[in-house]
mmCIF file of C-alpha atoms and ligand atoms in Angstrom:
data_model
loop_
_atom_site.group_PDB
_atom_site.id
_atom_site.type_symbol
_atom_site.label_atom_id
_atom_site.label_comp_id
_atom_site.label_asym_id
_atom_site.label_seq_id
_atom_site.Cartn_x
_atom_site.Cartn_y
_atom_site.Cartn_z
ATOM 1 C CA MET A 541 226.147 54.936 181.323
ATOM 2 C CA VAL A 542 228.141 55.170 178.109
ATOM 3 C CA GLN A 543 229.188 57.923 175.821
ATOM 4 C CA THR A 544 230.233 58.015 172.195
ATOM 5 C CA LEU A 545 232.229 60.975 171.002
ATOM 6 C CA SER A 546 231.394 62.197 167.527
ATOM 7 C CA ALA A 547 234.224 61.865 165.022
ATOM 8 C CA SER A 548 234.179 65.593 164.320
ATOM 9 C CA LYS A 549 234.823 66.372 167.996
ATOM 10 C CA ALA A 550 237.800 64.082 168.433
ATOM 11 C CA THR A 551 241.174 65.614 167.689
ATOM 12 C CA SER A 552 243.208 62.844 169.261
ATOM 13 C CA THR A 553 244.819 60.443 166.806
ATOM 14 C CA LYS A 554 243.209 57.651 168.838
ATOM 15 C CA LYS A 555 239.506 57.002 168.495
ATOM 16 C CA ILE A 556 237.765 57.121 171.853
ATOM 17 C CA SER A 557 234.398 55.504 172.109
ATOM 18 C CA ARG A 558 231.955 54.351 174.723
ATOM 19 C CA LEU A 559 233.687 56.381 177.442
ATOM 20 C CA ARG A 560 232.450 55.696 180.945
ATOM 21 C CA ALA A 561 232.526 58.259 183.704
ATOM 22 C CA PRO A 562 234.375 58.253 185.978
ATOM 23 C CA ILE A 563 237.148 57.112 183.664
ATOM 24 C CA LEU A 564 238.681 54.081 185.352
ATOM 25 C CA VAL A 565 242.452 53.800 185.159
ATOM 26 C CA ASN A 566 245.185 52.285 187.334
ATOM 27 C CA SER A 567 246.761 54.057 190.307
ATOM 28 C CA ALA A 568 249.894 55.252 188.450
ATOM 29 C CA GLU A 569 247.744 56.633 185.623
ATOM 30 C CA VAL A 570 245.473 58.365 188.152
ATOM 31 C CA GLU A 571 248.540 60.105 189.585
ATOM 32 C CA VAL A 572 249.628 61.344 186.146
ATOM 33 C CA MET A 573 246.131 62.622 185.354
ATOM 34 C CA ARG A 574 245.927 64.453 188.694
ATOM 35 C CA VAL A 575 249.293 66.139 188.003
ATOM 36 C CA LEU A 576 247.999 67.057 184.538
ATOM 37 C CA GLY A 577 244.761 68.343 186.059
ATOM 38 C CA ARG A 578 246.733 70.988 187.958
ATOM 39 C CA GLN A 579 249.004 72.036 185.069
ATOM 40 C CA ALA A 580 247.752 73.212 181.702
ATOM 41 C CA ARG A 581 250.778 71.864 179.797
ATOM 42 C CA ILE A 582 253.646 69.838 181.147
ATOM 43 C CA SER A 583 256.653 67.895 179.876
ATOM 44 C CA ARG A 584 257.533 64.258 180.589
ATOM 45 C CA SER A 585 260.516 65.262 182.738
ATOM 46 C CA GLU A 586 258.325 67.615 184.827
ATOM 47 C CA ILE A 587 255.882 64.743 185.445
ATOM 48 C CA SER A 588 258.843 62.579 186.406
ATOM 49 C CA SER A 589 260.111 65.153 188.909
ATOM 50 C CA ILE A 590 256.647 65.846 190.456
ATOM 51 C CA THR A 591 255.815 62.141 190.883
ATOM 52 C CA GLY A 592 259.344 61.143 191.902
ATOM 53 C CA TRP A 593 259.336 58.400 189.258
ATOM 54 C CA SER A 594 262.251 57.520 186.960
ATOM 55 C CA LYS A 595 262.029 59.048 183.477
ATOM 56 C CA ALA A 596 261.512 55.542 182.073
ATOM 57 C CA LYS A 597 258.515 54.826 184.334
ATOM 58 C CA ALA A 598 256.984 58.261 183.688
ATOM 59 C CA SER A 599 257.409 57.768 179.919
ATOM 60 C CA GLN A 600 255.751 54.332 180.058
ATOM 61 C CA GLU A 601 252.715 55.571 182.031
ATOM 62 C CA ILE A 602 252.366 58.595 179.736
ATOM 63 C CA ARG A 603 252.594 56.372 176.635
ATOM 64 C CA ASN A 604 249.710 54.244 177.979
ATOM 65 C CA LEU A 605 247.572 57.331 178.534
ATOM 66 C CA VAL A 606 248.379 58.784 175.092
ATOM 67 C CA ASP A 607 247.521 55.394 173.507
ATOM 68 C CA LYS A 608 244.171 55.408 175.315
ATOM 69 C CA GLY A 609 243.519 58.935 174.018
ATOM 70 C CA TYR A 610 243.346 60.586 177.462
ATOM 71 C CA LEU A 611 246.496 62.686 176.879
ATOM 72 C CA VAL A 612 247.582 64.560 173.760
ATOM 73 C CA GLU A 613 250.851 66.191 172.745
ATOM 74 C CA VAL A 614 250.578 69.941 172.190
ATOM 75 C CA GLY A 615 253.840 71.250 170.757
ATOM 76 C CA GLU A 616 257.199 71.923 172.328
ATOM 77 C CA GLY A 617 258.353 73.761 175.446
ATOM 78 C CA ALA A 618 261.472 75.875 175.962
ATOM 79 C CA SER A 619 264.769 74.036 175.795
ATOM 80 C CA GLN A 620 266.638 73.543 179.077
ATOM 81 C CA GLY A 621 269.919 73.148 177.214
ATOM 82 C CA GLY A 622 269.151 70.061 175.142
ATOM 83 C CA ARG A 623 266.312 69.023 172.878
ATOM 84 C CA LYS A 624 263.069 70.970 173.265
ATOM 85 C CA PRO A 625 260.630 68.928 175.439
ATOM 86 C CA ARG A 626 257.295 67.853 173.946
ATOM 87 C CA LEU A 627 254.413 69.127 176.086
ATOM 88 C CA LEU A 628 251.324 67.161 177.103
ATOM 89 C CA ARG A 629 247.855 68.070 178.261
ATOM 90 C CA ILE A 630 244.597 66.269 178.978
ATOM 91 C CA ASN A 631 242.642 65.622 175.778
ATOM 92 C CA ASP A 632 239.991 68.345 175.982
ATOM 93 C CA GLN A 633 237.758 66.452 173.537
ATOM 94 C CA LEU A 634 236.947 63.683 176.025
ATOM 95 C CA GLY A 635 233.742 65.391 177.113
ATOM 96 C CA TYR A 636 232.510 68.096 179.468
ATOM 97 C CA ILE A 637 232.345 68.843 183.180
ATOM 98 C CA ALA A 638 229.613 70.895 184.865
ATOM 99 C CA GLY A 639 229.989 73.014 188.003
ATOM 100 C CA ILE A 640 226.840 73.992 189.909
ATOM 101 C CA ASP A 641 226.988 76.378 192.869
ATOM 102 C CA VAL A 642 223.670 76.590 194.700
ATOM 103 C CA GLY A 643 223.829 79.637 196.983
ATOM 104 C CA ALA A 644 221.162 80.729 199.454
ATOM 105 C CA THR A 645 219.945 83.348 196.974
ATOM 106 C CA SER A 646 221.667 82.595 193.652
ATOM 107 C CA LEU A 647 222.507 79.813 191.194
ATOM 108 C CA ASP A 648 225.819 79.816 189.324
ATOM 109 C CA ILE A 649 226.319 77.168 186.670
ATOM 110 C CA ALA A 650 229.243 76.605 184.319
ATOM 111 C CA LEU A 651 230.169 74.161 181.588
ATOM 112 C CA ALA A 652 233.887 73.389 181.233
ATOM 113 C CA ASP A 653 236.089 71.061 179.235
ATOM 114 C CA VAL A 654 238.055 68.370 181.074
ATOM 115 C CA THR A 655 241.023 70.699 181.539
ATOM 116 C CA GLY A 656 238.773 72.946 183.664
ATOM 117 C CA LEU A 657 238.463 75.721 181.079
ATOM 118 C CA ILE A 658 235.027 77.356 181.443
ATOM 119 C CA LEU A 659 233.218 77.413 178.088
ATOM 120 C CA GLN A 660 229.735 78.591 179.073
ATOM 121 C CA ARG A 661 228.290 79.983 182.273
ATOM 122 C CA CYS A 662 225.143 81.577 183.668
ATOM 123 C CA SER A 663 223.700 82.889 186.937
ATOM 124 C CA GLU A 664 220.236 83.713 188.191
ATOM 125 C CA PRO A 665 218.563 84.504 191.528
ATOM 126 C CA THR A 666 216.953 81.688 193.510
ATOM 127 C CA ASP A 667 215.620 80.929 196.972
ATOM 128 C CA VAL A 668 216.786 77.686 198.572
ATOM 129 C CA LYS A 669 213.787 77.762 200.864
ATOM 130 C CA LEU A 670 211.902 76.488 197.798
ATOM 131 C CA SER A 671 211.739 72.709 197.326
ATOM 132 C CA PRO A 672 214.883 70.884 196.150
ATOM 133 C CA GLU A 673 212.915 69.580 193.137
ATOM 134 C CA THR A 674 212.236 73.194 192.071
ATOM 135 C CA VAL A 675 215.768 74.549 192.607
ATOM 136 C CA LEU A 676 217.686 71.528 191.269
ATOM 137 C CA GLY A 677 215.189 71.148 188.402
ATOM 138 C CA ARG A 678 216.003 74.714 187.396
ATOM 139 C CA CYS A 679 219.749 73.919 187.652
ATOM 140 C CA GLY A 680 219.185 71.027 185.228
ATOM 141 C CA GLU A 681 217.297 73.285 182.779
ATOM 142 C CA LEU A 682 220.038 75.920 182.872
ATOM 143 C CA LEU A 683 222.731 73.294 182.348
ATOM 144 C CA LEU A 684 220.844 71.941 179.326
ATOM 145 C CA GLU A 685 220.757 75.491 177.918
ATOM 146 C CA LEU A 686 224.536 75.805 178.333
ATOM 147 C CA ILE A 687 225.035 72.408 176.677
ATOM 148 C CA ARG A 688 222.883 73.493 173.725
ATOM 149 C CA ALA A 689 224.763 76.810 173.469
ATOM 150 C CA GLN A 690 228.014 74.830 173.287
ATOM 151 C CA GLY A 691 226.613 72.601 170.522
ATOM 152 C CA ALA A 692 226.997 69.556 172.775
ATOM 153 C CA THR A 693 224.625 66.851 174.032
ATOM 154 C CA PRO A 694 223.699 65.824 177.615
ATOM 155 C CA ASP A 695 225.423 62.437 177.263
ATOM 156 C CA GLN A 696 228.757 64.248 176.796
ATOM 157 C CA ILE A 697 228.668 65.437 180.418
ATOM 158 C CA LEU A 698 231.160 63.224 182.248
ATOM 159 C CA GLY A 699 230.995 64.712 185.725
ATOM 160 C CA ILE A 700 228.983 67.245 187.733
ATOM 161 C CA GLY A 701 230.265 68.977 190.869
ATOM 162 C CA VAL A 702 227.540 70.494 193.049
ATOM 163 C CA GLY A 703 227.949 72.901 195.979
ATOM 164 C CA VAL A 704 225.050 73.469 198.393
ATOM 165 C CA PRO A 705 224.794 75.868 201.381
ATOM 166 C CA GLY A 706 224.511 73.429 204.281
ATOM 167 C CA PRO A 707 226.123 70.452 206.044
ATOM 168 C CA VAL A 708 226.712 67.658 203.519
ATOM 169 C CA ASP A 709 227.204 63.964 204.255
ATOM 170 C CA PHE A 710 229.871 63.680 201.566
ATOM 171 C CA ALA A 711 229.728 59.893 201.222
ATOM 172 C CA ARG A 712 225.971 59.909 200.575
ATOM 173 C CA GLY A 713 225.815 63.264 198.761
ATOM 174 C CA VAL A 714 222.905 64.540 200.859
ATOM 175 C CA LEU A 715 222.288 67.484 203.186
ATOM 176 C CA VAL A 716 221.822 66.666 206.872
ATOM 177 C CA ALA A 717 219.747 69.017 209.056
ATOM 178 C CA PRO A 718 220.457 72.086 206.879
ATOM 179 C CA PRO A 719 219.322 75.150 208.888
ATOM 180 C CA LEU A 720 218.677 77.342 205.815
ATOM 181 C CA MET A 721 216.755 74.707 203.862
ATOM 182 C CA PRO A 722 215.024 72.078 206.028
ATOM 183 C CA ALA A 723 213.054 70.686 203.045
ATOM 184 C CA TRP A 724 216.346 69.457 201.520
ATOM 185 C CA GLU A 725 217.090 67.032 204.390
ATOM 186 C CA ASN A 726 218.302 63.738 202.873
ATOM 187 C CA PHE A 727 217.102 64.715 199.380
ATOM 188 C CA PRO A 728 218.930 62.535 196.779
ATOM 189 C CA ILE A 729 220.727 65.346 194.897
ATOM 190 C CA ARG A 730 222.867 62.966 192.814
ATOM 191 C CA ASP A 731 219.867 60.961 191.540
ATOM 192 C CA CYS A 732 218.152 64.190 190.535
ATOM 193 C CA PHE A 733 220.946 64.988 188.023
ATOM 194 C CA LYS A 734 221.685 61.427 186.966
ATOM 195 C CA ARG A 735 218.178 61.043 185.538
ATOM 196 C CA THR A 736 219.023 63.606 182.826
ATOM 197 C CA PHE A 737 222.799 63.334 182.612
ATOM 198 C CA ILE A 738 223.081 59.574 182.492
ATOM 199 C CA SER A 739 226.785 59.414 181.593
ATOM 200 C CA ALA A 740 227.844 61.676 184.453
ATOM 201 C CA PHE A 741 228.968 60.963 187.976
ATOM 202 C CA VAL A 742 227.830 63.555 190.508
ATOM 203 C CA VAL A 743 229.815 64.784 193.546
ATOM 204 C CA VAL A 744 228.110 66.955 196.174
ATOM 205 C CA ASP A 745 229.873 69.094 198.776
ATOM 206 C CA ASN A 746 229.068 72.155 200.825
ATOM 207 C CA ASP A 747 229.483 75.581 199.284
ATOM 208 C CA VAL A 748 232.471 76.651 201.363
ATOM 209 C CA ASN A 749 234.485 73.522 200.626
ATOM 210 C CA ILE A 750 234.060 74.082 196.906
ATOM 211 C CA MET A 751 235.131 77.729 197.311
ATOM 212 C CA ALA A 752 238.355 76.492 198.955
ATOM 213 C CA LEU A 753 238.906 74.237 195.930
ATOM 214 C CA GLY A 754 238.170 77.227 193.656
ATOM 215 C CA GLU A 755 240.832 79.239 195.493
ATOM 216 C CA ILE A 756 243.352 76.482 194.727
ATOM 217 C CA ARG A 757 242.388 76.308 191.046
ATOM 218 C CA ALA A 758 241.851 79.979 190.240
ATOM 219 C CA GLY A 759 243.113 82.032 193.186
ATOM 220 C CA ASP A 760 246.208 82.324 195.349
ATOM 221 C CA ALA A 761 246.090 78.963 197.154
ATOM 222 C CA ALA A 762 247.783 76.725 194.567
ATOM 223 C CA GLY A 763 250.558 74.798 196.312
ATOM 224 C CA ILE A 764 249.532 75.918 199.833
ATOM 225 C CA ASP A 765 249.231 72.854 202.083
ATOM 226 C CA HIS A 766 247.530 74.316 205.180
ATOM 227 C CA PHE A 767 244.882 76.989 204.778
ATOM 228 C CA ILE A 768 241.367 77.960 205.797
ATOM 229 C CA PHE A 769 238.862 79.515 203.403
ATOM 230 C CA VAL A 770 236.219 81.503 205.289
ATOM 231 C CA LYS A 771 232.957 82.440 203.617
ATOM 232 C CA ILE A 772 231.057 85.347 205.131
ATOM 233 C CA GLY A 773 227.640 85.945 203.632
ATOM 234 C CA THR A 774 224.143 85.006 204.760
ATOM 235 C CA GLY A 775 225.955 82.434 206.900
ATOM 236 C CA ILE A 776 229.561 81.835 207.944
ATOM 237 C CA GLY A 777 231.517 78.672 207.218
ATOM 238 C CA ALA A 778 235.042 77.457 206.557
ATOM 239 C CA GLY A 779 236.739 75.046 204.163
ATOM 240 C CA ILE A 780 239.866 73.438 205.620
ATOM 241 C CA ILE A 781 242.802 72.282 203.506
ATOM 242 C CA SER A 782 245.212 70.181 205.559
ATOM 243 C CA ASN A 783 248.351 68.612 204.080
ATOM 244 C CA GLY A 784 247.135 69.719 200.649
ATOM 245 C CA LYS A 785 243.823 67.851 200.972
ATOM 246 C CA MET A 786 240.280 68.850 201.876
ATOM 247 C CA HIS A 787 239.563 67.976 205.510
ATOM 248 C CA ARG A 788 235.893 67.021 205.750
ATOM 249 C CA GLY A 789 236.018 65.238 209.096
ATOM 250 C CA ALA A 790 234.331 61.987 210.140
ATOM 251 C CA ASP A 791 230.853 62.991 208.961
ATOM 252 C CA GLY A 792 231.563 65.749 206.446
ATOM 253 C CA CYS A 793 230.728 68.751 208.609
ATOM 254 C CA ALA A 794 234.244 69.948 209.536
ATOM 255 C CA GLY A 795 234.538 73.716 209.193
ATOM 256 C CA ASP A 796 230.999 74.592 210.284
ATOM 257 C CA ILE A 797 232.405 77.509 212.287
ATOM 258 C CA GLY A 798 229.277 79.664 211.933
ATOM 259 C CA HIS A 799 227.723 77.748 214.833
ATOM 260 C CA ILE A 800 230.562 78.210 217.302
ATOM 261 C CA CYS A 801 229.068 80.033 220.282
ATOM 262 C CA VAL A 802 230.425 83.521 220.918
ATOM 263 C CA ASP A 803 227.763 84.693 223.396
ATOM 264 C CA LYS A 804 225.267 82.342 225.062
ATOM 265 C CA LYS A 805 223.004 85.321 225.714
ATOM 266 C CA GLY A 806 223.126 86.340 222.044
ATOM 267 C CA PRO A 807 220.300 86.160 219.500
ATOM 268 C CA LEU A 808 218.631 82.946 218.355
ATOM 269 C CA CYS A 809 220.418 81.246 215.453
ATOM 270 C CA SER A 810 218.827 79.362 212.548
ATOM 271 C CA CYS A 811 220.289 76.146 214.070
ATOM 272 C CA GLY A 812 218.160 76.570 217.220
ATOM 273 C CA ASN A 813 221.004 77.601 219.570
ATOM 274 C CA THR A 814 221.722 81.123 220.751
ATOM 275 C CA GLY A 815 224.695 83.407 220.180
ATOM 276 C CA CYS A 816 226.333 81.496 217.301
ATOM 277 C CA LEU A 817 228.975 83.436 215.328
ATOM 278 C CA GLU A 818 226.652 83.374 212.309
ATOM 279 C CA ALA A 819 223.745 84.894 214.260
ATOM 280 C CA MET A 820 226.056 87.569 215.681
ATOM 281 C CA ALA A 821 228.240 88.594 212.713
ATOM 282 C CA ALA A 822 226.922 87.420 209.303
ATOM 283 C CA GLY A 823 224.914 89.462 206.776
ATOM 284 C CA PRO A 824 221.496 89.302 208.516
ATOM 285 C CA ALA A 825 223.071 90.315 211.864
ATOM 286 C CA ILE A 826 224.778 93.279 210.199
ATOM 287 C CA VAL A 827 221.462 94.328 208.655
ATOM 288 C CA SER A 828 219.605 93.897 211.929
ATOM 289 C CA LYS A 829 222.075 96.172 213.777
ATOM 290 C CA ALA A 830 221.907 98.703 210.946
ATOM 291 C CA MET A 831 218.088 98.737 211.103
ATOM 292 C CA GLU A 832 218.335 99.452 214.833
ATOM 293 C CA ALA A 833 220.796 102.323 214.181
ATOM 294 C CA ALA A 834 218.390 103.699 211.543
ATOM 295 C CA ARG A 835 215.421 103.460 213.937
ATOM 296 C CA ASN A 836 217.028 104.933 217.054
ATOM 297 C CA GLY A 837 218.617 107.895 215.261
ATOM 298 C CA THR A 838 222.259 106.784 215.714
ATOM 299 C CA SER A 839 222.798 107.003 211.946
ATOM 300 C CA LEU A 840 221.174 109.593 209.719
ATOM 301 C CA ILE A 841 222.580 108.011 206.551
ATOM 302 C CA LEU A 842 221.198 104.535 207.381
ATOM 303 C CA SER A 843 217.875 106.090 208.284
ATOM 304 C CA GLN A 844 217.704 107.878 204.894
ATOM 305 C CA MET A 845 218.720 104.697 203.068
ATOM 306 C CA ARG A 846 216.029 102.717 204.862
ATOM 307 C CA GLU A 847 213.396 105.247 203.814
ATOM 308 C CA ALA A 848 214.635 105.267 200.214
ATOM 309 C CA ASN A 849 214.547 101.414 200.152
ATOM 310 C CA GLY A 850 210.943 101.151 201.332
ATOM 311 C CA GLY A 851 211.737 100.418 204.979
ATOM 312 C CA VAL A 852 214.459 97.793 204.560
ATOM 313 C CA LEU A 853 218.256 97.750 204.478
ATOM 314 C CA ARG A 854 220.623 95.339 202.746
ATOM 315 C CA PRO A 855 224.213 94.454 203.713
ATOM 316 C CA GLU A 856 225.501 96.503 200.761
ATOM 317 C CA ASP A 857 223.708 99.578 202.171
ATOM 318 C CA VAL A 858 225.690 99.242 205.401
ATOM 319 C CA ASN A 859 228.862 99.026 203.332
ATOM 320 C CA ALA A 860 227.870 102.092 201.312
ATOM 321 C CA ALA A 861 227.102 104.062 204.513
ATOM 322 C CA CYS A 862 230.505 103.074 205.889
ATOM 323 C CA ARG A 863 232.210 104.323 202.725
ATOM 324 C CA GLU A 864 230.424 107.653 203.183
ATOM 325 C CA GLY A 865 232.041 107.905 206.622
ATOM 326 C CA ASP A 866 229.066 106.841 208.770
ATOM 327 C CA GLN A 867 230.393 105.964 212.229
ATOM 328 C CA ALA A 868 227.527 103.619 213.163
ATOM 329 C CA ALA A 869 227.981 101.562 209.991
ATOM 330 C CA LEU A 870 231.748 101.460 210.580
ATOM 331 C CA ASP A 871 231.223 100.247 214.167
ATOM 332 C CA ILE A 872 228.834 97.495 213.006
ATOM 333 C CA ILE A 873 231.333 96.230 210.415
ATOM 334 C CA ARG A 874 234.218 96.380 212.888
ATOM 335 C CA GLN A 875 232.213 94.440 215.496
ATOM 336 C CA SER A 876 231.509 91.708 212.941
ATOM 337 C CA GLY A 877 235.172 91.586 211.937
ATOM 338 C CA GLN A 878 236.270 91.354 215.555
ATOM 339 C CA MET A 879 233.877 88.493 216.397
ATOM 340 C CA ILE A 880 234.926 86.576 213.297
ATOM 341 C CA GLY A 881 238.580 87.278 214.128
ATOM 342 C CA ASP A 882 238.143 86.016 217.711
ATOM 343 C CA VAL A 883 236.815 82.683 216.422
ATOM 344 C CA LEU A 884 239.531 82.496 213.766
ATOM 345 C CA ALA A 885 242.161 83.087 216.467
ATOM 346 C CA SER A 886 241.057 79.862 218.178
ATOM 347 C CA LEU A 887 241.203 78.048 214.849
ATOM 348 C CA VAL A 888 244.698 79.417 214.200
ATOM 349 C CA ASN A 889 245.873 78.133 217.601
ATOM 350 C CA PHE A 890 244.236 74.773 216.924
ATOM 351 C CA PHE A 891 245.161 74.219 213.266
ATOM 352 C CA ASN A 892 248.156 76.514 212.515
ATOM 353 C CA PRO A 893 247.304 77.419 208.907
ATOM 354 C CA SER A 894 249.762 79.477 206.843
ATOM 355 C CA HIS A 895 246.949 81.361 205.081
ATOM 356 C CA ILE A 896 243.357 82.413 205.705
ATOM 357 C CA PHE A 897 241.367 83.468 202.628
ATOM 358 C CA ILE A 898 238.114 85.352 203.142
ATOM 359 C CA GLY A 899 235.346 85.269 200.524
ATOM 360 C CA GLY A 900 231.556 85.551 200.198
ATOM 361 C CA GLY A 901 229.279 88.581 199.810
ATOM 362 C CA ILE A 902 230.343 90.366 203.012
ATOM 363 C CA ALA A 903 234.006 90.064 202.018
ATOM 364 C CA ASN A 904 233.319 92.936 199.605
ATOM 365 C CA PHE A 905 233.193 95.164 202.688
ATOM 366 C CA GLY A 906 236.851 95.945 202.220
ATOM 367 C CA ASN A 907 239.583 96.941 204.551
ATOM 368 C CA HIS A 908 237.592 97.897 207.664
ATOM 369 C CA LEU A 909 236.385 94.299 207.996
ATOM 370 C CA LEU A 910 239.763 92.799 207.116
ATOM 371 C CA VAL A 911 241.673 95.048 209.552
ATOM 372 C CA ALA A 912 239.296 94.101 212.386
ATOM 373 C CA VAL A 913 239.661 90.379 211.602
ATOM 374 C CA ARG A 914 243.467 90.652 211.432
ATOM 375 C CA ARG A 915 243.695 92.638 214.653
ATOM 376 C CA ALA A 916 241.613 90.093 216.583
ATOM 377 C CA VAL A 917 243.548 87.122 215.205
ATOM 378 C CA LEU A 918 246.951 88.684 215.933
ATOM 379 C CA HIS A 919 245.839 89.755 219.412
ATOM 380 C CA ARG A 920 244.500 86.363 220.481
ATOM 381 C CA SER A 921 246.663 83.790 218.648
ATOM 382 C CA LEU A 922 249.996 82.400 219.761
ATOM 383 C CA PRO A 923 252.912 84.409 218.321
ATOM 384 C CA LEU A 924 254.461 81.339 216.676
ATOM 385 C CA ALA A 925 251.189 80.613 214.842
ATOM 386 C CA THR A 926 250.952 84.142 213.427
ATOM 387 C CA THR A 927 254.584 84.854 212.516
ATOM 388 C CA HIS A 928 254.034 83.785 208.925
ATOM 389 C CA LEU A 929 250.231 83.873 208.843
ATOM 390 C CA SER A 930 248.654 85.657 205.875
ATOM 391 C CA ILE A 931 245.018 86.809 206.119
ATOM 392 C CA LYS A 932 243.573 88.255 202.934
ATOM 393 C CA PHE A 933 240.502 88.439 200.764
ATOM 394 C CA SER A 934 240.046 85.844 198.055
ATOM 395 C CA ARG A 935 240.535 87.411 194.640
ATOM 396 C CA VAL A 936 238.528 84.743 192.814
ATOM 397 C CA GLY A 937 235.290 86.559 193.627
ATOM 398 C CA ALA A 938 231.950 85.329 192.364
ATOM 399 C CA ASP A 939 233.508 82.519 190.313
ATOM 400 C CA ALA A 940 235.050 80.717 193.320
ATOM 401 C CA GLY A 941 232.013 78.438 193.769
ATOM 402 C CA VAL A 942 231.655 77.219 190.167
ATOM 403 C CA MET A 943 235.429 76.967 189.725
ATOM 404 C CA GLY A 944 235.555 74.816 192.849
ATOM 405 C CA ALA A 945 232.578 72.675 191.781
ATOM 406 C CA ILE A 946 234.352 71.977 188.484
ATOM 407 C CA SER A 947 237.582 71.254 190.348
ATOM 408 C CA LEU A 948 235.746 68.833 192.661
ATOM 409 C CA ALA A 949 234.358 66.888 189.687
ATOM 410 C CA LEU A 950 237.740 66.901 187.918
ATOM 411 C CA ASP A 951 239.371 65.423 191.037
ATOM 412 C CA TYR A 952 237.254 62.305 190.528
ATOM 413 C CA LEU A 953 237.083 62.172 186.718
ATOM 414 C CA PHE A 954 240.037 59.831 186.526
ATOM 415 C CA ALA A 955 239.385 57.287 189.218
ATOM 416 C CA MET A 956 240.422 53.785 190.138
ATOM 417 C CA GLU A 957 238.060 50.842 190.028
ATOM 418 C CA ASP A 958 238.164 50.567 193.805
ATOM 419 C CA SER A 959 237.230 54.241 194.249
ATOM 420 C CA PRO A 960 234.741 55.068 196.975
ATOM 421 C CA HIS A 961 231.109 54.726 195.987
ATOM 422 C CA PHE A 962 230.349 58.416 196.528
ATOM 423 C CA ILE A 963 231.406 59.387 193.033
ATOM 424 C CA ILE A 964 229.245 56.853 191.209
HETATM 425 ZN ZN1 ZN B 1992 223.856 78.333 215.019
#
C-alpha cells in the first residue's frame, strides 16, 4: 500500500516518498486540493476568494501543502495592478490516475497525471455479457500496457475510477441486479484491480454518473449547480448533479430513468417489466422499428440497407437513412425523441434543472432527435421550469466516460482520514 517515487520523476523541491493513496490530509487542505483539482493554475488570492478564507489562512494552508510536496509553484500570472501573483498547481509528479469506462460493447481506458491531463489512452470492443473476470481482466491488461507505454510502473497508480453500465451500490462498489450483465451481480470490482494495482484506491460508479462528471471536467457543465446528463445508447440513464454535487440517492440508483414506464402494454424490457422508456426508445427499440419498416415495405432505403448488411440493421443505419430523407427513419427517431422528452418533462417539473445534456451513441442522431426532445419537454413542463432551461448535446463525445472516471478518482485522491470506506 505504499509508493516510492523515483528521484528522476520528482520535480518538486521536496522529496516525496512512501506516498499512500488516497493521500490523507486535513479538511482545510482537502478544500485547497479540490479547488486546485478544478483549476489548472491558480494564485493564492484566487484560492482565498473561492474558499472565503483570509489571505493569511489561505497562505498558511498552501505553505503546508507546498512543504509536503503536493503543490508546486509554476511561474507568475498577470498583474492586477500590483506585484505579479505566483501561480500554483498540483504536483503532477505525485503519481498517476486511471479512468476505466466499461460500456455495454466497448472499453475505454486512459492514464492521466494527478491534474487530470490524459497521457495515454486506448479503446477496444467488448461484450459485458462475458464474465466480469474476463472483461475486468482485459481492462487490467490494457491499463498495464498504457503504464508501460508511459514508462511508469503499476505501483505509481494512485487511484482508479471505474464506470460500469448498470445500477451500482456506490458504498460497496458492486453492481446490483444489472439487467445487461446478470453475471456481474455483487462481483467485487475493486478487489479485482487492487490485486494488481496495490497502491491504488478504486472508486466504482455507473456509466452515466461518470459521464456527468466528464461533462463538468471537459464539457460545458463546469460551474453549473443543477443539471441532468442523459445517456441514450443501448440503454437510457441519467446522472443528476444537485447543488453542484452528484446525487446518487439512498442506494446509489438515482437517475435510472430508462425503467420509468411509458406504456404498460409496451414491449418487454431487460429488467422484466413492460413498456419501460429504454425498451421503447433506446438503440435496440429504434433498430427493431426500423427492421419492421424494412420488412413491411414502409421504407425502401432501410430495406436496401438491411439486405446490404446481411439481414440486420444498426442504429447508425437508421440515422443514415434519416439523413437521406427517409420518412420512416425520421418518424422512428422523432418518436424516440418524443418519448424521452415526455419523461424528461416530468423530471424537469420534479427537479428544475437549468441544463440537460444529452450524450451516448444515439445522441449522434443530430437535430431531429434533439428537436423532438425539446418540443416534448417545453410542451409538458411548467413554464417557470423551462424559462431558462437549456437542452443540448454534450460536446465531450466519446471521451466523456474516461474523463469522468478520472474525475471521480481525483475527487477522492486527497481525502481525510475519516473518509468513507468506499474509497479504500
Ligand atoms: Zn425496464
